[in-house]
């Protein structure tokens, strides 16, 4: 021990290693590679660290293991003392097998050979006891400098029989934490609680907030940067580099209506406008728009009934008895419920079965089959590119590829094939029409009900006749009064005085006044008669103008009505349907009313065609004639 101390004082120990009476210390002010070189120099110089604290040594050299207690001197005790490695014991430690990050050692009983001591004593062959401190020193020289499994090695050293032990293991790098995107807005989460009505009751058919609306400037998503893993060590003490974390491009998720904001507290996806959140299920792209996009369908399980403020696009089905209320509604799946739009366009990409499609103002387009449904729009066109069966359809304009057993009421109707339908329109165009089993084929041409016009024309004619009689009487009385001698003389004198042809003397003025007083009642009556004649003539002119207007309206109403059926295939009945303006323009009535109008008896219509073959081409301008091809 004193020899070691003398060597230390003489500077024989590597820099950074100090031996004191209470133990061996390493100077942690040096860098880890310098300390590792110092320990390497100790072991190569033939020393063994007795009382080695291996976990502390690993912490000082490699930064792995338990934290060290604070030390103001910056010296860390790693063992009790330094001793030379006994030469005779070095051969006791076998080779180690190093592969796949593991140092495998076969611990087996080792025997010391027989020997003779200097005093002549003979020592027989005997069992040797391996030492942990010597084992560490030997392994170091065999390039196993890290990861010794202390508990396993000590247990193997104490075991009575041999066994193979993983004496040292690589420390694998800890996995990196990849960059990720997290939600930062609670508004992204919908509320599926039942909706509360204004009166405090709960509507179990609707959800509280199925499609939250996002405000401008709201942070939606945040990118959390990746965290590299801790590096590892192999058994040679060399660092194993940790894998770098995978990055994520937040911009890839930025869709319409969103922007990327890089702020001091992080990188965020922010709403650039107010709107509804739409997330693409394939790409994960987040977008904001005026349109609500749903992909789960409308049902009691997913959405309940919907009351929407904006446009809506649904990729799933609408369940039976479910209501979707909004504007500009598109459904790509089948619809069994009710679609009610306050405007825009209703587009049904597949079938409408047993439900309703009602649009207060706008078009309705159905690209599949409509069956047992009600389809109505007050202002727009109903287009069914597939087939309509047993439907009630009313709209200003209806375009259908094929209709069967339907009631259709419109201003303009265009169909390729109509079977067993009751159709009414001001302008009806059908390529082929015929009955369907027990359902007859009716076509009604809506003509303006002119009965009111005829009554008004008759009244006007009577009024004109009365005015003419009155005017004749007024003119006769006017002529009689003008023919009186005193009146004629006074009017002639007054006219000459007005023109200045004669002048009265002062003596003649009283006489003129006397004459004027005598004829004054006649003059007043003449003026009243002239006024009555003027009023009567104006009344006659107004009545004649109204007559011309009514006759023009009748001609226009007749000329706008028409029907053409290119091919009649089976019994078809075509008749007129006189309707008033209000009734003819009402396309939002009850379905039962249209059925009653088109299927029930009508006594006010005129026959146009009845037959089972040929065709029909009729215009209202010739109400008395039907052209049969």
Coordinates of C-alpha atoms in Angstrom, one line a residue:
X1 CA 0.0 0.0 0.0
X2 CA 2.8 2.4 0.9
X3 CA 4.5 1.4 -2.4
X4 CA 1.3 2.5 -4.3
X5 CA 1.2 5.8 -2.4
X6 CA 4.9 6.4 -3.2
X7 CA 4.1 5.7 -6.9
X8 CA 1.3 8.2 -6.8
X9 CA 3.5 10.8 -5.1
X10 CA 6.0 10.0 -7.8
X11 CA 3.4 10.6 -10.5
X12 CA 3.3 6.9 -11.6
X13 CA -0.6 6.8 -11.6
X14 CA -2.3 8.0 -14.8
X15 CA -3.6 11.6 -14.7
X16 CA -7.1 11.7 -13.2
X17 CA -6.5 8.7 -10.9
X18 CA -5.8 9.3 -7.2
X19 CA -5.3 6.8 -4.4
X20 CA -6.1 7.9 -0.9
X21 CA -6.1 6.1 2.3
X22 CA -9.9 5.7 2.1
X23 CA -10.0 4.6 -1.5
X24 CA -9.3 5.1 -5.2
X25 CA -10.8 8.2 -6.9
X26 CA -11.3 9.5 -10.4
X27 CA -11.2 13.2 -11.2
X28 CA -14.5 13.9 -13.0
X29 CA -13.3 17.3 -14.1
X30 CA -11.6 15.4 -17.0
X31 CA -13.5 14.4 -20.0
X32 CA -14.9 10.9 -20.2
X33 CA -12.5 9.7 -22.9
X34 CA -9.6 10.9 -20.8
X35 CA -10.8 9.0 -17.7
X36 CA -11.4 5.9 -19.9
X37 CA -7.8 6.1 -21.1
X38 CA -6.6 6.5 -17.5
X39 CA -8.5 3.4 -16.4
X40 CA -7.2 1.5 -19.4
X41 CA -3.6 2.5 -18.4
X42 CA -4.2 1.2 -14.9
X43 CA -5.4 -2.2 -16.1
X44 CA -2.7 -2.5 -18.8
X45 CA -0.1 -1.7 -16.1
X46 CA -1.2 -4.8 -14.2
X47 CA -3.4 -3.3 -11.6
X48 CA -6.6 -4.6 -10.1
X49 CA -9.2 -2.2 -8.5
X50 CA -10.0 -4.0 -5.2
X51 CA -13.4 -3.3 -3.8
X52 CA -14.5 -2.0 -7.2
X53 CA -17.9 -0.3 -7.3
X54 CA -18.7 -1.2 -10.9
X55 CA -21.9 0.9 -11.3
X56 CA -20.1 4.0 -10.2
X57 CA -17.2 3.3 -12.6
X58 CA -19.8 2.9 -15.5
X59 CA -21.4 6.2 -14.5
X60 CA -18.2 8.1 -14.5
X61 CA -16.8 6.6 -17.7
X62 CA -20.0 6.3 -19.8
X63 CA -22.8 8.3 -18.1
X64 CA -24.9 5.1 -17.5
X65 CA -26.2 4.1 -14.2
X66 CA -27.4 5.8 -10.9
X67 CA -26.8 9.4 -10.4
X68 CA -23.7 10.3 -8.3
X69 CA -24.0 12.1 -5.0
X70 CA -22.8 15.8 -5.2
X71 CA -19.1 16.1 -4.6
X72 CA -17.6 19.6 -4.1
X73 CA -14.1 18.2 -4.8
X74 CA -15.2 16.7 -8.1
X75 CA -13.6 13.4 -7.2
X76 CA -15.5 10.1 -7.3
X77 CA -14.6 7.0 -5.3
X78 CA -14.6 3.9 -7.5
X79 CA -12.8 1.3 -5.4
X80 CA -11.0 0.6 -2.1
X81 CA -7.3 0.2 -3.3
X82 CA -5.0 -0.6 -6.2
X83 CA -3.2 -3.9 -6.2
X84 CA -1.1 -5.7 -8.8
X85 CA -2.8 -8.5 -10.6
X86 CA -1.2 -11.7 -9.3
X87 CA 0.7 -13.2 -12.1
X88 CA -0.2 -16.8 -11.2
X89 CA -3.9 -16.0 -11.3
X90 CA -4.1 -14.4 -14.8
X91 CA -4.2 -17.9 -16.4
X92 CA -7.3 -18.7 -14.4
X93 CA -9.5 -16.5 -16.5
X94 CA -10.6 -18.0 -19.9
X95 CA -11.3 -16.4 -23.2
X96 CA -14.7 -14.7 -23.7
X97 CA -17.0 -15.3 -26.7
X98 CA -18.2 -11.9 -28.1
X99 CA -21.1 -11.9 -30.6
X100 CA -24.4 -10.1 -31.3
X101 CA -23.9 -7.6 -28.6
X102 CA -23.2 -10.2 -25.9
X103 CA -20.0 -11.3 -24.1
X104 CA -20.6 -15.0 -23.2
X105 CA -18.3 -16.5 -20.5
X106 CA -18.2 -20.1 -19.4
X107 CA -17.8 -20.2 -15.6
X108 CA -16.4 -23.6 -14.6
X109 CA -14.4 -25.0 -11.6
X110 CA -10.7 -24.0 -12.0
X111 CA -7.9 -25.9 -10.3
X112 CA -4.5 -24.6 -9.3
X113 CA -1.7 -26.9 -10.3
X114 CA 0.4 -28.6 -7.6
X115 CA 3.5 -26.6 -6.6
X116 CA 6.4 -26.6 -4.1
X117 CA 6.8 -23.6 -1.8
X118 CA 10.3 -22.1 -1.1
X119 CA 10.4 -23.9 2.2
X120 CA 9.9 -27.2 0.5
X121 CA 6.3 -27.6 1.3
X122 CA 4.3 -29.4 -1.5
X123 CA 0.9 -28.0 -2.3
X124 CA -1.4 -30.4 -4.1
X125 CA -3.7 -29.5 -7.0
X126 CA -6.6 -27.5 -5.5
X127 CA -9.8 -25.6 -6.4
X128 CA -9.2 -21.9 -7.2
X129 CA -11.8 -19.2 -6.5
X130 CA -12.2 -16.6 -9.2
X131 CA -12.5 -12.9 -8.1
X132 CA -14.9 -10.3 -9.4
X133 CA -12.4 -7.5 -9.3
X134 CA -9.9 -9.6 -11.2
X135 CA -12.6 -10.7 -13.7
X136 CA -13.4 -7.0 -14.5
X137 CA -9.7 -6.2 -15.0
X138 CA -9.2 -9.3 -17.2
X139 CA -12.4 -8.5 -19.3
X140 CA -11.2 -5.0 -19.8
X141 CA -8.0 -6.2 -21.4
X142 CA -10.2 -8.5 -23.6
X143 CA -12.1 -5.4 -24.8
X144 CA -15.2 -6.0 -22.6
X145 CA -15.3 -2.7 -20.9
X146 CA -19.0 -1.9 -20.5
X147 CA -22.2 -3.6 -19.6
X148 CA -20.9 -6.3 -17.2
X149 CA -23.9 -7.9 -15.5
X150 CA -22.7 -7.6 -11.9
X151 CA -25.3 -9.7 -10.2
X152 CA -25.1 -12.5 -12.8
X153 CA -21.3 -12.6 -12.7
X154 CA -21.1 -12.7 -8.9
X155 CA -23.7 -15.5 -8.8
X156 CA -21.8 -17.5 -11.4
X157 CA -18.6 -17.0 -9.5
X158 CA -20.2 -18.4 -6.3
X159 CA -21.9 -21.3 -8.1
X160 CA -20.4 -24.8 -7.4
X161 CA -20.8 -26.0 -10.9
X162 CA -20.1 -24.5 -14.3
X163 CA -22.6 -22.5 -16.4
X164 CA -22.5 -20.2 -19.4
X165 CA -23.5 -16.7 -18.6
X166 CA -24.0 -13.5 -20.6
X167 CA -21.3 -11.7 -18.6
X168 CA -21.8 -8.4 -20.5
X169 CA -24.5 -6.9 -22.7
X170 CA -24.7 -4.0 -25.1
X171 CA -26.9 -1.2 -23.9
X172 CA -29.2 -0.6 -26.9
X173 CA -30.1 3.0 -27.7
X174 CA -33.5 4.0 -26.4
X175 CA -36.1 4.5 -29.2
X176 CA -36.6 8.0 -30.5
X177 CA -40.0 9.6 -30.1
X178 CA -41.2 10.6 -33.5
X179 CA -42.6 14.0 -34.2
X180 CA -46.4 13.9 -33.9
X181 CA -49.5 16.0 -34.4
X182 CA -52.0 16.5 -31.5
X183 CA -55.3 18.2 -31.3
X184 CA -55.4 21.5 -29.4
X185 CA -59.0 22.7 -29.9
X186 CA -61.7 21.1 -27.8
X187 CA -64.2 22.3 -30.5
X188 CA -62.9 19.5 -32.7
X189 CA -64.9 17.1 -30.6
X190 CA -68.6 17.0 -31.3
X191 CA -71.2 16.6 -28.6
X192 CA -73.5 13.6 -29.1
X193 CA -75.7 14.5 -26.1
X194 CA -79.4 14.8 -26.9
X195 CA -80.4 18.3 -28.0
X196 CA -82.3 20.5 -25.6
X197 CA -85.3 22.3 -26.9
X198 CA -86.2 25.9 -26.2
X199 CA -88.9 24.8 -23.7
X200 CA -86.4 22.8 -21.7
X201 CA -87.4 19.3 -22.9
X202 CA -84.9 17.0 -24.5
X203 CA -85.1 15.8 -28.2
X204 CA -83.8 12.3 -28.2
X205 CA -83.8 12.2 -32.0
X206 CA -81.1 14.9 -32.4
X207 CA -77.6 15.4 -31.0
X208 CA -76.5 18.6 -29.2
X209 CA -73.6 19.5 -31.5
X210 CA -72.8 17.0 -34.2
X211 CA -70.9 19.4 -36.5
X212 CA -69.0 22.0 -34.5
X213 CA -68.3 25.3 -36.2
X214 CA -64.7 26.6 -36.1
X215 CA -63.9 30.3 -35.5
X216 CA -61.3 32.1 -37.5
X217 CA -57.8 32.1 -35.9
X218 CA -58.5 29.0 -33.8
X219 CA -55.6 26.7 -33.3
X220 CA -56.6 23.2 -34.5
X221 CA -53.5 21.0 -34.4
X222 CA -50.0 21.4 -33.0
X223 CA -46.9 19.7 -34.2
X224 CA -44.8 18.3 -31.3
X225 CA -41.2 17.9 -32.5
X226 CA -39.5 14.6 -32.3
X227 CA -37.3 13.6 -29.3
X228 CA -34.0 11.7 -30.1
X229 CA -33.5 8.5 -28.1
X230 CA -30.6 8.2 -25.7
X231 CA -27.5 6.7 -27.2
X232 CA -26.4 3.3 -26.2
X233 CA -23.0 1.5 -25.6
X234 CA -21.5 -1.7 -26.9
X235 CA -19.5 -3.9 -24.6
X236 CA -16.4 -2.3 -25.9
X237 CA -17.5 1.0 -24.4
X238 CA -18.1 2.6 -27.8
X239 CA -21.3 4.7 -28.2
X240 CA -24.2 3.3 -30.2
X241 CA -25.9 6.2 -31.9
X242 CA -29.6 6.5 -31.4
X243 CA -31.9 6.7 -34.4
X244 CA -33.1 10.2 -35.3
X245 CA -36.8 10.7 -34.8
X246 CA -39.0 10.7 -37.9
X247 CA -40.4 14.2 -38.7
X248 CA -43.9 15.0 -39.7
X249 CA -44.9 17.7 -42.2
X250 CA -47.8 19.6 -40.7
X251 CA -48.3 21.4 -44.0
X252 CA -49.4 18.1 -45.5
X253 CA -52.5 18.3 -43.3
X254 CA -53.3 21.9 -44.2
X255 CA -56.3 22.0 -46.5
X256 CA -58.6 24.7 -47.7
X257 CA -59.3 27.4 -45.1
X258 CA -56.3 26.6 -42.9
X259 CA -52.8 27.9 -42.6
X260 CA -49.5 26.9 -40.8
X261 CA -48.5 29.3 -38.1
X262 CA -45.0 29.1 -36.6
X263 CA -45.1 30.8 -33.2
X264 CA -42.8 31.1 -30.2
X265 CA -44.7 28.3 -28.4
X266 CA -44.8 25.9 -31.4
X267 CA -46.0 25.1 -34.9
X268 CA -49.8 25.1 -35.3
X269 CA -52.5 24.5 -37.9
X270 CA -54.8 27.5 -37.6
X271 CA -58.2 28.2 -39.0
X272 CA -57.8 31.0 -41.6
X273 CA -61.6 31.4 -41.9
X274 CA -64.8 30.5 -40.1
X275 CA -66.4 27.3 -41.3
X276 CA -67.1 23.6 -40.7
X277 CA -64.3 21.1 -40.1
X278 CA -63.8 18.5 -42.8
X279 CA -61.1 15.8 -42.4
X280 CA -60.2 13.5 -45.3
X281 CA -60.2 10.0 -44.0
X282 CA -57.5 8.9 -46.4
X283 CA -55.0 11.7 -46.3
X284 CA -55.9 13.2 -42.9
X285 CA -56.0 16.6 -44.5
X286 CA -58.0 19.2 -42.5
X287 CA -60.1 21.8 -44.3
X288 CA -62.7 24.4 -43.4
X289 CA -65.6 25.3 -45.7
X290 CA -69.2 26.4 -45.7
X291 CA -70.1 22.8 -46.4
X292 CA -70.5 20.2 -43.7
X293 CA -69.0 16.8 -44.9
X294 CA -70.1 13.6 -43.1
X295 CA -69.0 10.1 -43.9
X296 CA -70.8 8.0 -41.3
X297 CA -74.4 8.4 -42.6
X298 CA -77.4 9.9 -40.9
X299 CA -79.0 7.5 -38.3
X300 CA -80.1 7.4 -34.7
X301 CA -76.6 6.0 -33.8
X302 CA -74.4 8.4 -35.7
X303 CA -76.0 11.8 -36.0
X304 CA -79.7 11.8 -35.2
X305 CA -81.9 14.4 -37.0
X306 CA -79.9 17.3 -38.4
X307 CA -80.7 21.0 -38.3
X308 CA -77.9 22.6 -40.3
X309 CA -77.0 26.2 -41.1
X310 CA -74.8 25.6 -44.1
X311 CA -74.3 23.2 -47.1
X312 CA -74.1 19.5 -46.2
X313 CA -72.5 16.6 -48.0
X314 CA -73.1 13.0 -46.7
X315 CA -71.1 10.0 -48.0
X316 CA -73.2 7.5 -46.1
X317 CA -76.8 6.6 -46.0
X318 CA -79.7 8.5 -44.5
X319 CA -81.7 6.1 -42.3
X320 CA -85.5 5.7 -42.4
X321 CA -87.4 8.4 -40.5
X322 CA -84.3 10.6 -40.1
X323 CA -84.6 14.3 -41.0
X324 CA -81.8 16.4 -42.6
X325 CA -82.8 20.1 -42.7
X326 CA -80.4 22.6 -44.3
X327 CA -79.6 24.0 -47.7
X328 CA -77.5 22.8 -50.6
X329 CA -77.6 19.1 -49.5
X330 CA -75.7 16.3 -51.2
X331 CA -76.0 12.7 -50.2
X332 CA -73.9 10.0 -52.0
X333 CA -75.5 7.1 -50.3
X334 CA -79.1 5.8 -50.2
X335 CA -81.8 7.9 -48.7
X336 CA -84.6 6.3 -46.7
X337 CA -85.4 9.4 -44.6
X338 CA -86.4 13.0 -45.3
X339 CA -84.2 15.7 -47.0
X340 CA -85.5 19.3 -46.5
X341 CA -83.6 22.1 -48.1
X342 CA -84.3 25.8 -47.7
X343 CA -82.4 26.5 -51.0
X344 CA -79.5 25.5 -53.1
X345 CA -79.5 22.1 -54.7
X346 CA -80.4 18.7 -53.4
X347 CA -78.3 16.0 -55.1
X348 CA -78.9 12.4 -54.3
X349 CA -76.1 10.2 -55.7
X350 CA -78.0 6.9 -55.3
X351 CA -81.6 6.0 -54.4
X352 CA -84.4 7.7 -52.6
X353 CA -86.7 5.0 -51.1
X354 CA -89.8 5.8 -49.1
X355 CA -88.6 9.2 -48.0
X356 CA -88.9 12.8 -49.1
X357 CA -86.8 15.4 -50.9
X358 CA -88.3 18.8 -50.5
X359 CA -86.6 22.0 -51.7
X360 CA -88.1 25.4 -50.9
X361 CA -86.0 27.1 -53.6
X362 CA -83.7 25.2 -55.9
X363 CA -83.2 22.1 -58.0
X364 CA -83.4 18.4 -57.0
X365 CA -81.3 15.8 -58.8
X366 CA -81.6 12.1 -58.2
X367 CA -79.1 9.9 -60.0
X368 CA -80.5 6.6 -59.0
X369 CA -84.0 5.2 -58.4
X370 CA -86.8 7.0 -56.6
X371 CA -89.4 4.7 -55.1
X372 CA -92.4 5.5 -53.0
X373 CA -91.1 9.0 -52.4
X374 CA -92.4 12.5 -52.4
X375 CA -90.3 15.0 -54.4
X376 CA -91.1 18.7 -54.5
X377 CA -89.6 22.0 -55.2
X378 CA -91.3 25.4 -55.3
X379 CA -88.7 26.9 -57.7
X380 CA -86.4 24.7 -59.7
X381 CA -86.2 21.5 -61.7
X382 CA -86.6 17.9 -60.6
X383 CA -84.3 15.6 -62.5
X384 CA -84.3 11.9 -62.1
X385 CA -81.7 10.2 -64.3
X386 CA -82.8 6.7 -63.2
X387 CA -86.3 5.5 -62.6
X388 CA -89.2 6.8 -60.6
X389 CA -91.7 4.3 -59.1
X390 CA -94.9 5.2 -57.2
X391 CA -93.8 8.7 -56.4
X392 CA -95.5 12.0 -56.1
X393 CA -93.5 14.7 -57.9
X394 CA -94.3 18.4 -58.2
X395 CA -92.1 21.2 -59.5
X396 CA -92.0 23.9 -62.1
X397 CA -90.0 21.6 -64.3
X398 CA -89.7 17.8 -64.2
X399 CA -87.2 15.7 -66.3
X400 CA -87.4 11.9 -65.8
X401 CA -85.8 9.1 -67.8
X402 CA -88.5 6.5 -66.8
X403 CA -91.6 6.9 -64.6
X404 CA -94.0 4.2 -63.4
X405 CA -97.2 4.6 -61.4
X406 CA -96.3 8.2 -60.5
X407 CA -98.4 11.4 -60.0
X408 CA -96.5 14.3 -61.6
X409 CA -97.6 17.9 -61.5
X410 CA -95.5 20.5 -63.1
X411 CA -95.4 23.4 -65.5
X412 CA -93.0 21.6 -67.9
X413 CA -92.7 17.8 -68.0
X414 CA -90.2 15.9 -70.1
X415 CA -90.0 12.1 -69.9
X416 CA -88.6 9.3 -72.0
X417 CA -91.0 6.6 -70.8
X418 CA -94.2 6.9 -68.7
X419 CA -96.1 3.9 -67.7
X420 CA -99.3 4.0 -65.6
X421 CA -98.7 7.6 -64.5
X422 CA -101.0 10.6 -64.0
X423 CA -99.2 13.6 -65.5
X424 CA -100.2 17.2 -65.6
X425 CA -98.3 20.1 -67.1
X426 CA -98.7 23.2 -69.2
X427 CA -96.1 21.7 -71.6
X428 CA -95.9 17.9 -71.6
X429 CA -93.4 16.0 -73.7
X430 CA -93.3 12.1 -73.5
X431 CA -91.4 9.9 -75.9
X432 CA -93.5 6.8 -75.0
X433 CA -96.5 6.3 -72.8
X434 CA -98.9 3.5 -71.9
X435 CA -100.8 1.9 -69.0
X436 CA -99.3 -0.4 -66.3
X437 CA -101.4 -3.4 -65.2
X438 CA -104.3 -1.8 -63.3
X439 CA -102.9 1.8 -63.4
X440 CA -104.2 3.9 -66.3
X441 CA -102.1 6.4 -68.1
X442 CA -103.5 9.9 -67.8
X443 CA -102.0 13.1 -69.4
X444 CA -103.5 16.4 -68.5
X445 CA -102.6 19.6 -70.3
X446 CA -102.9 22.5 -67.9
X447 CA -104.8 25.4 -69.5
X448 CA -105.5 28.6 -67.8
X449 CA -109.1 28.7 -66.4
X450 CA -110.6 31.5 -68.6
X451 CA -114.1 31.2 -67.2
X452 CA -113.5 34.2 -65.0
X453 CA -112.3 36.2 -68.1
X454 CA -115.4 35.3 -70.0
X455 CA -117.6 36.5 -67.2
X456 CA -115.6 39.7 -66.9
X457 CA -115.9 40.2 -70.7
X458 CA -119.7 39.8 -70.5
X459 CA -119.9 42.3 -67.6
X460 CA -117.7 44.8 -69.6
X461 CA -120.0 44.4 -72.6
X462 CA -123.1 45.2 -70.5
X463 CA -121.3 48.2 -69.0
X464 CA -120.5 49.5 -72.4
X465 CA -124.1 49.2 -73.6
X466 CA -125.4 51.0 -70.5
X467 CA -122.9 53.8 -71.0
X468 CA -123.8 54.2 -74.7
X469 CA -127.5 54.5 -73.8
X470 CA -126.7 57.1 -71.2
X471 CA -124.5 59.1 -73.5
X472 CA -127.2 59.1 -76.2
X473 CA -129.7 60.5 -73.7
X474 CA -127.2 63.1 -72.5
X475 CA -126.5 64.2 -76.0
X476 CA -130.2 64.6 -76.9
X477 CA -130.8 66.8 -73.9
X478 CA -127.7 68.8 -74.7
X479 CA -128.9 69.4 -78.2
X480 CA -132.4 70.4 -77.0
X481 CA -131.1 73.0 -74.6
X482 CA -128.7 74.4 -77.2
X483 CA -131.7 74.8 -79.6
X484 CA -133.6 77.2 -77.2
X485 CA -133.8 80.8 -78.8
X486 CA -132.8 82.6 -75.6
X487 CA -129.9 80.3 -75.0
X488 CA -128.8 80.4 -78.6
X489 CA -129.0 84.3 -78.6
X490 CA -127.1 84.6 -75.3
X491 CA -124.4 82.2 -76.4
X492 CA -124.0 84.1 -79.7
X493 CA -123.8 87.5 -78.0
X494 CA -121.3 86.2 -75.4
X495 CA -119.1 84.7 -78.1
X496 CA -119.0 88.1 -80.0
X497 CA -118.2 89.9 -76.8
X498 CA -115.4 87.4 -76.0
X499 CA -113.9 87.9 -79.5
X500 CA -114.3 91.8 -79.2
X501 CA -116.5 92.0 -82.3
X502 CA -119.0 94.2 -80.4
X503 CA -118.9 96.4 -77.3
X504 CA -121.7 97.2 -74.9
X505 CA -122.6 100.7 -73.8
X506 CA -123.1 101.3 -70.0
X507 CA -126.8 101.4 -70.6
X508 CA -126.8 97.9 -72.2
X509 CA -124.9 96.1 -69.4
X510 CA -127.9 95.8 -67.0
X511 CA -129.9 94.3 -69.8
X512 CA -127.2 91.7 -70.5
X513 CA -127.1 90.7 -66.9
X514 CA -130.8 90.2 -66.9
X515 CA -130.6 87.9 -69.9
X516 CA -127.7 86.0 -68.3
X517 CA -129.7 85.4 -65.2
X518 CA -132.6 84.1 -67.1
X519 CA -130.5 81.5 -69.1
X520 CA -128.1 80.5 -66.3
X521 CA -129.9 77.3 -65.3
X522 CA -129.8 76.1 -68.9
X523 CA -126.1 77.0 -69.2
X524 CA -125.3 75.0 -66.0
X525 CA -127.3 72.0 -67.2
X526 CA -125.4 72.1 -70.5
X527 CA -122.0 72.0 -68.7
X528 CA -123.1 69.1 -66.5
X529 CA -124.3 67.1 -69.5
X530 CA -120.9 67.7 -71.3
X531 CA -119.1 66.4 -68.2
X532 CA -121.3 63.3 -67.9
X533 CA -120.7 62.6 -71.6
X534 CA -116.9 62.8 -71.1
X535 CA -117.0 60.4 -68.1
X536 CA -119.2 58.0 -70.0
X537 CA -116.8 58.0 -73.0
X538 CA -113.8 57.4 -70.8
X539 CA -115.6 54.5 -69.1
X540 CA -116.3 52.9 -72.5
X541 CA -112.6 53.4 -73.6
X542 CA -111.4 51.7 -70.3
X543 CA -113.8 48.8 -70.7
X544 CA -112.7 48.2 -74.3
X545 CA -109.0 48.3 -73.3
X546 CA -109.7 45.7 -70.5
X547 CA -111.6 43.7 -73.1
X548 CA -108.6 43.7 -75.4
X549 CA -106.3 42.7 -72.5
X550 CA -108.5 39.8 -71.5
X551 CA -108.8 38.5 -75.0
X552 CA -104.9 38.7 -75.3
X553 CA -104.6 36.8 -72.0
X554 CA -106.9 34.1 -73.3
X555 CA -105.0 33.8 -76.6
X556 CA -101.7 33.6 -74.7
X557 CA -102.9 31.0 -72.2
X558 CA -104.1 28.8 -75.0
X559 CA -100.9 29.2 -77.1
X560 CA -98.6 28.2 -74.2
X561 CA -100.3 24.9 -73.5
X562 CA -99.2 21.8 -75.5
X563 CA -98.7 18.1 -75.3
X564 CA -96.7 15.7 -77.5
X565 CA -96.5 12.0 -77.1
X566 CA -94.3 10.4 -79.7
X567 CA -95.6 6.9 -79.3
X568 CA -98.8 5.6 -77.6
X569 CA -98.3 2.0 -76.5
X570 CA -101.6 1.0 -74.8
X571 CA -104.6 2.9 -73.6
X572 CA -103.8 6.6 -73.0
X573 CA -106.2 9.4 -72.1
X574 CA -105.2 13.0 -72.8
X575 CA -107.4 15.9 -71.5
X576 CA -107.2 19.5 -70.7
X577 CA -107.0 20.6 -67.0
X578 CA -108.3 24.1 -66.5
X579 CA -106.7 25.7 -63.4
X580 CA -106.5 29.1 -61.9
X581 CA -103.1 30.9 -61.7
X582 CA -102.7 30.3 -58.0
X583 CA -103.4 26.5 -58.2
X584 CA -101.3 26.1 -61.4
X585 CA -98.3 27.7 -59.7
X586 CA -98.6 25.8 -56.4
X587 CA -96.0 23.0 -56.4
X588 CA -95.7 22.5 -52.6
X589 CA -99.2 21.0 -51.9
X590 CA -100.0 17.9 -50.1
X591 CA -99.3 14.6 -52.0
X592 CA -102.8 13.4 -51.4
X593 CA -104.2 16.6 -53.1
X594 CA -102.2 15.9 -56.2
X595 CA -103.4 12.3 -56.3
X596 CA -107.0 13.4 -55.9
X597 CA -106.6 16.0 -58.7
X598 CA -104.9 13.7 -61.2
X599 CA -106.6 10.3 -60.4
X600 CA -110.1 11.5 -59.4
X601 CA -113.0 12.4 -61.8
X602 CA -112.9 15.8 -63.5
X603 CA -116.0 17.4 -65.0
X604 CA -114.3 20.6 -66.2
X605 CA -111.8 19.1 -68.7
X606 CA -112.1 18.6 -72.4
X607 CA -110.9 15.4 -74.2
X608 CA -107.9 15.7 -76.5
X609 CA -107.0 12.1 -77.2
X610 CA -108.1 8.7 -76.2
X611 CA -106.5 5.7 -77.9
X612 CA -104.0 2.8 -77.6
X613 CA -101.7 3.6 -80.5
X614 CA -100.3 6.4 -82.6
X615 CA -99.2 9.7 -81.1
X616 CA -100.4 13.0 -79.9
X617 CA -99.3 16.5 -81.0
X618 CA -101.7 19.2 -79.6
X619 CA -101.4 23.0 -79.1
X620 CA -103.9 25.0 -77.0
X621 CA -104.3 27.6 -79.8
X622 CA -106.6 25.1 -81.4
X623 CA -108.7 23.8 -78.5
X624 CA -111.2 22.2 -80.8
X625 CA -108.6 20.3 -82.8
X626 CA -106.3 17.4 -81.9
X627 CA -103.7 16.1 -84.3
X628 CA -103.5 12.3 -84.1
X629 CA -100.5 10.8 -85.9

